[in-house]
């Protein structure tokens, strides 16, 4: 019996409430009747829901990735014997091969939504093929290969390149990515047109373990490459032949990414070269260096990308601008100590301009003389500074002619002379002084790439005699801290400054020993005409151990040029211990470990997982941006829901792995319904919705991850090397698994599993042809000097042309596949 509802004068059949337009397109949706809703409202709500669920699946995928990281982070110790050493060096390597991890668990982690969408669609359609799942897999592959590769090619900083390191692995995954889609064409069009048999689906699925096996053999150098002499070399896992020895011998701070006392001691020595840094700053820098020294997988970059998209806890330390300057200086020029305020730690980035000497003396009747201004550090740019006079006891106009001018250093020019004029009068006057000062220009473009050095103010003394002068130390003793880095011992020139003179110096060991406590020896100081003060620079060795005060001496001898030695021709330099280093190291270890704990990809406990979910930027409020707050607000609901998933710290990560996989499955089913109903409401075929909205939404985290990996990694493997492998896995698992399930079901029921080859076959064939062109371009980029002989980066014009060409391939694919779907050809 049918029932009717009366609404005014209208009779509405109850069945109509459940059979309105597009209501039958979802497996789970709609939850309530939308019969009376305007279609414009429905389509808008479904589109917003689709975007929101993309954020949700990204967040649960973040937790899923954390479980995978926990599973694949197991390590084993490898002992390396070293010549001349009794105890072997020990390094830790991952049990999981990078290639196997990338092509199995990590590929599953990044491709889980596409794979599960295809499986759910087949099961939800009574084991019949749908268009949304296969279309998403092919569309996602096209976006990954064309668009992500294009972004990675173009995002490399100007003049830099990135090459694929494991070429053999990349070659195998590239071949398999083509074979996968060629195989689809064969089974859909040639072997059994429009039907997939059990054996065809089984072969599709078995391609997956074959790919993993061949890629692993290639990684282990079993493919035509001469093996190393000892089998032990293979135990190094991630290291190439000889790389293990290099790792041990190199003076790295943190070997293999692990915090140890010796590494921290070396790091603190370097940090103490830079003034104004607290222990907390040093601990943040140490955590940054530890993160950098560890090998990172594509999964790590993907987790970082997802957390950036959702306002979550970052996977890298958040450095202030001041600490970034120090960190960049340590990375790019680690052996060059610098002095002064923080901006002076970048001599390799900026042109550093200062006076040759801190002071000079001239006769009153000299008239005009030259003062030298030097440029060090960067020399390939134009550097401009202002030089002007400042009054002292000498008066402008009466004793000297004022100066206010701009000095311009052309590229590669390292020295400039400024002419100074002294006014000679007939009256007797005592010695007087005034100053020359360097300053940066006010215009922003003139300040970029330029900074002042230590000697930015020079004293000029006007004398009443023309003697070459007396050379001596300024003081009989100098006290320096062990952590000072470099001791500066001033030598002064008195009673005259006429002409160029020089004096030799040498260090004399006392309780402090040369090469052990300081770096001494002999040298010569040369005073140019009018210069009256120079420094002897003695590097101090900070051995980071508690000890008594020590001292050494410096002696002046053999003056030349007419100068004589003064009474203070020898000075004592005392090195005093300024820290209880055991306490300092303990504190630094704790601070660094705390920072590293905050940067873990996975959570060990519910407490830390829920804390991260509740707080913006994982609780790091100080470094949270306004965008982090906005993203955290929109994703807060998902974070709270998925905080209930068991953390990866339980049962080695496996419990979290399966629970998170189930959550991804449920959410993927909802995404499939949202996409199907939205496409229906706006008039899009499922195949078009799949290759556009769904493929783009599931690929965005991979896009950001690849871009970050391209910029930060030395090689291109984690940027584009995994794209071909992921595309292959999508087909082998995303189609092989659901098709095998459906084919077996139909075989048991004596029916056939029909898969229409029309649109899917055209889409696969089109993508295969365009992917050959794209991969050919990548190979040419590696081989031709025009492109920089690298897959990523290189000269600007070829770099951007390559990127635009790859994006045009994706646009061609989307356009032609869409037109074919609507029957235009």
XYZ file of C-alpha atoms in Angstrom, residues 363-368 397-401 421-429 462-464:
23
model
C 101.011 65.217 10.453
C 99.229 68.521 10.519
C 101.029 69.654 7.373
C 100.273 66.523 5.356
C 97.563 68.238 3.341
C 95.667 65.416 1.652
C 86.540 73.371 8.952
C 89.355 74.500 11.257
C 91.360 71.269 11.513
C 89.988 69.126 8.637
C 87.671 69.317 5.629
C 92.270 66.763 3.794
C 93.910 68.247 6.933
C 93.859 72.031 7.454
C 97.322 73.352 8.419
C 97.357 76.527 10.517
C 100.228 78.499 12.023
C 99.218 77.971 15.645
C 100.658 75.271 17.879
C 98.077 72.720 18.988
C 96.457 64.869 13.864
C 100.100 64.891 15.044
C 102.724 67.592 15.256
